Amino acid sequence: MSKNRDINIHGNGNLIGDNNQVTLNQNTYNTRIQHSNHGANRDDGGPAIFAIPIGVLILISIAVWKFANYAETIYNIAIVTAAALVTTQALALLIGLLKKINNRWLYQRLIALASGIFTFFAIHLSKSSYPQKLSTLAAEATDGLDFMCNLSLYGHQVSTYHMVSISGLAIPALFFLLINSFSALLASTYFVAGWSWTKGLAVIFNARWVLICATVFSGAAYLSQSSTAEKLWQSHIITESHDPFLKGKNSLLCR
């Protein structure tokens, strides 16, 4: 916003004197800053603060519901995959020993074999303790929110615990073990048949970070199913009676 104002200066003939009149056109610029103590005219992203956690809760509920719906299939496929990878690593280790391959490669096979075994038992333990009633309730639910709203707080924790343990730990471990096992299979083929092209591919897929990731995820998956983790979980997380089938409206989204 600007204002124009004329200023008259009287002078005597000089630039500023008694007989001259100089007119100055002074522009005054004012900047108006609006402040709002109550945030009425300020966009502080208020709706987004609530939209983000609600969106996360919805995504988690959908993931848990889908896992419960297909839990039996997921567990069976994961167990078969883990058993196949353990067998592959064991055969590769045996071939390496027979062919007297360098110790570094044999150590890698031992680590991968141990990771596969830990992952296999983690999946088996999770499947053994997974409540079948959760799958029944998931099949009866129309969507993720409906499924979660029909569970008690303990039911939320049980279903989420198994989903994270398998989908977030065991399955990533299987993925990295699959890459490492493919490298071991190619290398074993080279040791037996002498095909040079399999050696080149084996080197490409035998990345150290892949084995490290497989080891970390498999170890975490196994620890998540250990008795120590279960005791820690039950003593610090569960806040209701151990009844995963008790229907309740615990979430704000269910009210």
Tab-separated table of C-alpha atoms in Angstrom:
chain	number	residue	atom	x	y	z
A	1	MET	CA	0.000	0.000	0.000
A	2	SER	CA	1.431	3.440	-0.926
A	3	LYS	CA	0.554	7.060	-0.177
A	4	ASN	CA	1.503	10.185	-2.214
A	5	ARG	CA	2.192	13.397	-0.373
A	6	ASP	CA	3.358	16.818	-1.743
A	7	ILE	CA	5.862	18.841	0.278
A	8	ASN	CA	6.472	22.540	-0.564
A	9	ILE	CA	9.839	24.156	0.286
A	10	HIS	CA	10.232	27.955	-0.067
A	11	GLY	CA	13.635	29.536	-0.872
A	12	ASN	CA	15.416	32.771	-2.045
A	13	GLY	CA	16.565	31.811	-5.555
A	14	ASN	CA	18.979	29.130	-4.636
A	15	LEU	CA	18.098	25.525	-4.865
A	16	ILE	CA	16.628	25.979	-1.477
A	17	GLY	CA	15.865	29.656	-0.799
A	18	ASP	CA	13.258	32.259	0.016
A	19	ASN	CA	11.735	32.821	-3.477
A	20	ASN	CA	11.715	29.325	-4.933
A	21	GLN	CA	9.194	26.671	-4.403
A	22	VAL	CA	10.224	23.111	-4.883
A	23	THR	CA	7.593	20.449	-4.881
A	24	LEU	CA	8.614	16.998	-3.831
A	25	ASN	CA	6.424	14.048	-4.495
A	26	GLN	CA	7.134	11.674	-1.656
A	27	ASN	CA	6.002	8.118	-1.929
A	28	THR	CA	5.551	6.361	1.315
A	29	TYR	CA	5.313	2.617	1.161
A	30	ASN	CA	3.774	0.752	3.975
A	31	THR	CA	3.851	-2.956	4.290
A	32	ARG	CA	0.989	-4.474	6.097
A	33	ILE	CA	1.697	-7.716	7.831
A	34	GLN	CA	-1.255	-9.561	9.084
A	35	HIS	CA	-0.740	-11.469	12.260
A	36	SER	CA	-3.206	-13.859	13.638
A	37	ASN	CA	-2.870	-14.971	17.193
A	38	HIS	CA	-5.408	-17.711	16.702
A	39	GLY	CA	-4.127	-19.028	13.352
A	40	ALA	CA	-7.329	-18.099	11.541
A	41	ASN	CA	-5.541	-16.799	8.437
A	42	ARG	CA	-2.582	-19.191	8.523
A	43	ASP	CA	-2.344	-22.560	6.767
A	44	ASP	CA	-0.429	-24.712	9.231
A	45	GLY	CA	-1.243	-28.036	7.581
A	46	GLY	CA	-3.574	-29.044	10.389
A	47	PRO	CA	-5.585	-31.648	8.432
A	48	ALA	CA	-2.386	-33.370	7.238
A	49	ILE	CA	-1.299	-33.943	10.833
A	50	PHE	CA	-4.310	-36.166	11.355
A	51	ALA	CA	-4.457	-37.626	7.834
A	52	ILE	CA	-0.971	-39.166	7.926
A	53	PRO	CA	-1.374	-41.322	11.080
A	54	ILE	CA	-4.893	-42.319	10.030
A	55	GLY	CA	-3.576	-43.375	6.635
A	56	VAL	CA	-0.804	-45.393	8.296
A	57	LEU	CA	-3.334	-47.139	10.554
A	58	ILE	CA	-5.503	-47.993	7.560
A	59	LEU	CA	-2.534	-49.433	5.644
A	60	ILE	CA	-1.470	-51.510	8.657
A	61	SER	CA	-4.993	-52.831	9.135
A	62	ILE	CA	-5.186	-53.849	5.471
A	63	ALA	CA	-1.791	-55.580	5.633
A	64	VAL	CA	-2.704	-57.463	8.827
A	65	TRP	CA	-6.087	-58.449	7.387
A	66	LYS	CA	-4.556	-59.716	4.133
A	67	PHE	CA	-1.938	-61.669	6.037
A	68	ALA	CA	-4.590	-63.274	8.240
A	69	ASN	CA	-6.669	-64.118	5.175
A	70	TYR	CA	-3.812	-65.957	3.467
A	71	ALA	CA	-1.790	-66.970	6.533
A	72	GLU	CA	-1.899	-70.699	5.799
A	73	THR	CA	-0.756	-70.212	2.198
A	74	ILE	CA	1.944	-67.709	3.168
A	75	TYR	CA	3.347	-69.993	5.846
A	76	ASN	CA	3.358	-73.049	3.587
A	77	ILE	CA	5.086	-71.255	0.710
A	78	ALA	CA	7.612	-69.683	3.077
A	79	ILE	CA	8.449	-73.014	4.717
A	80	VAL	CA	8.885	-74.793	1.381
A	81	THR	CA	11.052	-71.940	0.077
A	82	ALA	CA	13.216	-71.942	3.198
A	83	ALA	CA	13.660	-75.723	3.006
A	84	ALA	CA	14.652	-75.484	-0.670
A	85	LEU	CA	17.197	-72.750	0.054
A	86	VAL	CA	18.688	-74.705	2.960
A	87	THR	CA	19.006	-77.756	0.690
A	88	THR	CA	20.684	-75.671	-2.023
A	89	GLN	CA	23.203	-74.204	0.407
A	90	ALA	CA	23.934	-77.638	1.901
A	91	LEU	CA	24.574	-79.156	-1.551
A	92	ALA	CA	26.775	-76.211	-2.523
A	93	LEU	CA	28.760	-76.633	0.688
A	94	LEU	CA	29.176	-80.359	0.043
A	95	ILE	CA	30.361	-79.744	-3.533
A	96	GLY	CA	32.767	-77.088	-2.285
A	97	LEU	CA	34.233	-79.502	0.230
A	98	LEU	CA	34.610	-82.259	-2.358
A	99	LYS	CA	36.218	-79.911	-4.856
A	100	LYS	CA	38.406	-78.330	-2.166
A	101	ILE	CA	37.268	-74.783	-2.872
A	102	ASN	CA	38.906	-71.938	-0.962
A	103	ASN	CA	37.894	-71.454	2.651
A	104	ARG	CA	36.329	-68.035	2.116
A	105	TRP	CA	33.688	-69.451	-0.215
A	106	LEU	CA	33.022	-72.320	2.195
A	107	TYR	CA	32.589	-69.897	5.102
A	108	GLN	CA	30.030	-67.970	3.081
A	109	ARG	CA	28.097	-71.182	2.455
A	110	LEU	CA	28.149	-71.998	6.166
A	111	ILE	CA	26.808	-68.562	7.049
A	112	ALA	CA	24.108	-68.784	4.387
A	113	LEU	CA	23.196	-72.301	5.504
A	114	ALA	CA	22.863	-71.181	9.121
A	115	SER	CA	20.760	-68.195	8.042
A	116	GLY	CA	18.448	-70.477	6.087
A	117	ILE	CA	18.041	-72.817	9.049
A	118	PHE	CA	17.257	-69.925	11.412
A	119	THR	CA	14.719	-68.562	8.940
A	120	PHE	CA	13.087	-71.965	8.526
A	121	PHE	CA	12.625	-72.410	12.271
A	122	ALA	CA	11.407	-68.832	12.675
A	123	ILE	CA	8.661	-69.456	10.127
A	124	HIS	CA	7.810	-72.827	11.667
A	125	LEU	CA	7.554	-71.361	15.174
A	126	SER	CA	5.402	-68.492	13.954
A	127	LYS	CA	3.068	-70.853	12.115
A	128	SER	CA	2.752	-73.122	15.155
A	129	SER	CA	1.708	-70.250	17.421
A	130	TYR	CA	-0.512	-68.387	14.956
A	131	PRO	CA	-4.172	-68.488	16.140
A	132	GLN	CA	-6.321	-70.072	13.429
A	133	LYS	CA	-9.280	-68.103	14.729
A	134	LEU	CA	-7.669	-64.973	13.323
A	135	SER	CA	-7.910	-66.429	9.814
A	136	THR	CA	-11.571	-67.252	10.403
A	137	LEU	CA	-12.326	-63.716	11.585
A	138	ALA	CA	-10.381	-62.294	8.633
A	139	ALA	CA	-12.446	-64.352	6.185
A	140	GLU	CA	-15.635	-63.053	7.784
A	141	ALA	CA	-14.518	-59.405	7.687
A	142	THR	CA	-15.381	-57.164	4.752
A	143	ASP	CA	-12.160	-55.135	4.920
A	144	GLY	CA	-9.147	-54.397	7.068
A	145	LEU	CA	-10.900	-51.936	9.351
A	146	ASP	CA	-13.785	-54.317	9.914
A	147	PHE	CA	-11.309	-57.060	10.835
A	148	MET	CA	-9.312	-54.912	13.268
A	149	CYS	CA	-12.426	-53.420	14.840
A	150	ASN	CA	-13.696	-56.885	15.716
A	151	LEU	CA	-10.527	-57.736	17.652
A	152	SER	CA	-9.523	-56.865	21.151
A	153	LEU	CA	-6.340	-54.922	21.786
A	154	TYR	CA	-4.593	-58.238	22.376
A	155	GLY	CA	-5.934	-59.461	19.051
A	156	HIS	CA	-4.431	-56.406	17.377
A	157	GLN	CA	-1.069	-57.175	18.917
A	158	VAL	CA	-1.081	-60.889	18.077
A	159	SER	CA	-2.065	-60.385	14.439
A	160	THR	CA	0.342	-57.480	13.921
A	161	TYR	CA	3.174	-59.313	15.679
A	162	HIS	CA	2.972	-62.314	13.345
A	163	MET	CA	2.539	-60.198	10.238
A	164	VAL	CA	5.624	-58.110	11.014
A	165	SER	CA	7.669	-61.160	12.033
A	166	ILE	CA	6.976	-62.971	8.760
A	167	SER	CA	6.349	-60.236	6.192
A	168	GLY	CA	8.845	-57.782	7.652
A	169	LEU	CA	11.655	-60.136	8.698
A	170	ALA	CA	11.401	-63.734	7.446
A	171	ILE	CA	10.318	-62.993	3.881
A	172	PRO	CA	13.089	-60.382	3.328
A	173	ALA	CA	15.537	-62.966	4.701
A	174	LEU	CA	14.247	-65.492	2.150
A	175	PHE	CA	14.616	-62.925	-0.626
A	176	PHE	CA	18.287	-62.267	0.113
A	177	LEU	CA	18.941	-65.972	0.681
A	178	LEU	CA	17.384	-66.681	-2.699
A	179	ILE	CA	19.875	-64.373	-4.402
A	180	ASN	CA	22.767	-65.888	-2.472
A	181	SER	CA	21.592	-69.447	-3.163
A	182	PHE	CA	21.341	-68.699	-6.863
A	183	SER	CA	24.980	-67.580	-6.779
A	184	ALA	CA	25.945	-70.747	-4.895
A	185	LEU	CA	24.099	-72.879	-7.448
A	186	LEU	CA	25.883	-71.191	-10.354
A	187	ALA	CA	29.251	-71.573	-8.652
A	188	SER	CA	28.579	-75.240	-7.930
A	189	THR	CA	27.700	-75.767	-11.579
A	190	TYR	CA	31.021	-74.245	-12.542
A	191	PHE	CA	32.895	-76.484	-10.069
A	192	VAL	CA	31.221	-79.626	-11.479
A	193	ALA	CA	30.773	-78.875	-15.188
A	194	GLY	CA	33.421	-76.201	-15.726
A	195	TRP	CA	31.111	-73.771	-17.534
A	196	SER	CA	32.837	-70.407	-17.450
A	197	TRP	CA	29.668	-68.358	-17.956
A	198	THR	CA	28.199	-69.684	-14.691
A	199	LYS	CA	31.311	-68.521	-12.869
A	200	GLY	CA	30.838	-64.946	-14.103
A	201	LEU	CA	27.185	-64.873	-13.040
A	202	ALA	CA	28.040	-66.425	-9.688
A	203	VAL	CA	30.486	-63.601	-8.969
A	204	ILE	CA	27.853	-60.992	-9.858
A	205	PHE	CA	25.198	-62.420	-7.517
A	206	ASN	CA	27.622	-63.271	-4.724
A	207	ALA	CA	27.606	-59.751	-3.268
A	208	ARG	CA	28.742	-59.468	0.328
A	209	TRP	CA	25.930	-57.078	1.284
A	210	VAL	CA	23.350	-59.636	0.138
A	211	LEU	CA	24.722	-62.223	2.558
A	212	ILE	CA	24.894	-59.632	5.343
A	213	CYS	CA	21.254	-58.647	4.798
A	214	ALA	CA	20.192	-62.299	4.743
A	215	THR	CA	22.033	-62.930	8.016
A	216	VAL	CA	20.584	-59.873	9.768
A	217	PHE	CA	16.980	-60.532	8.697
A	218	SER	CA	17.140	-64.242	9.473
A	219	GLY	CA	18.606	-63.592	12.904
A	220	ALA	CA	15.965	-60.964	13.668
A	221	ALA	CA	13.185	-63.281	12.458
A	222	TYR	CA	14.394	-66.089	14.690
A	223	LEU	CA	14.831	-63.826	17.710
A	224	SER	CA	11.313	-62.478	17.227
A	225	GLN	CA	9.989	-66.016	17.729
A	226	SER	CA	12.250	-66.956	20.619
A	227	SER	CA	10.940	-67.534	24.129
A	228	THR	CA	12.813	-64.464	25.338
A	229	ALA	CA	11.074	-62.250	22.784
A	230	GLU	CA	7.713	-63.777	23.642
A	231	LYS	CA	8.182	-63.098	27.357
A	232	LEU	CA	9.307	-59.550	26.630
A	233	TRP	CA	6.356	-59.023	24.332
A	234	GLN	CA	3.813	-60.389	26.776
A	235	SER	CA	5.169	-58.417	29.720
A	236	HIS	CA	5.554	-55.040	28.026
A	237	ILE	CA	3.023	-54.885	25.207
A	238	ILE	CA	-0.072	-56.881	26.026
A	239	THR	CA	-2.432	-54.823	28.149
A	240	GLU	CA	-5.566	-56.966	28.101
A	241	SER	CA	-6.535	-60.501	28.912
A	242	HIS	CA	-5.080	-63.030	26.496
A	243	ASP	CA	-8.190	-63.415	24.383
A	244	PRO	CA	-7.535	-62.520	20.734
A	245	PHE	CA	-11.114	-63.321	19.820
A	246	LEU	CA	-12.762	-60.801	22.131
A	247	LYS	CA	-14.564	-58.289	19.962
A	248	GLY	CA	-14.038	-54.642	20.804
A	249	LYS	CA	-13.987	-51.111	19.443
A	250	ASN	CA	-10.579	-50.000	20.608
A	251	SER	CA	-9.454	-47.909	17.664
A	252	LEU	CA	-10.635	-44.351	17.095
A	253	LEU	CA	-11.504	-45.392	13.553
A	254	CYS	CA	-14.005	-47.912	14.916
A	255	ARG	CA	-16.077	-45.408	16.869
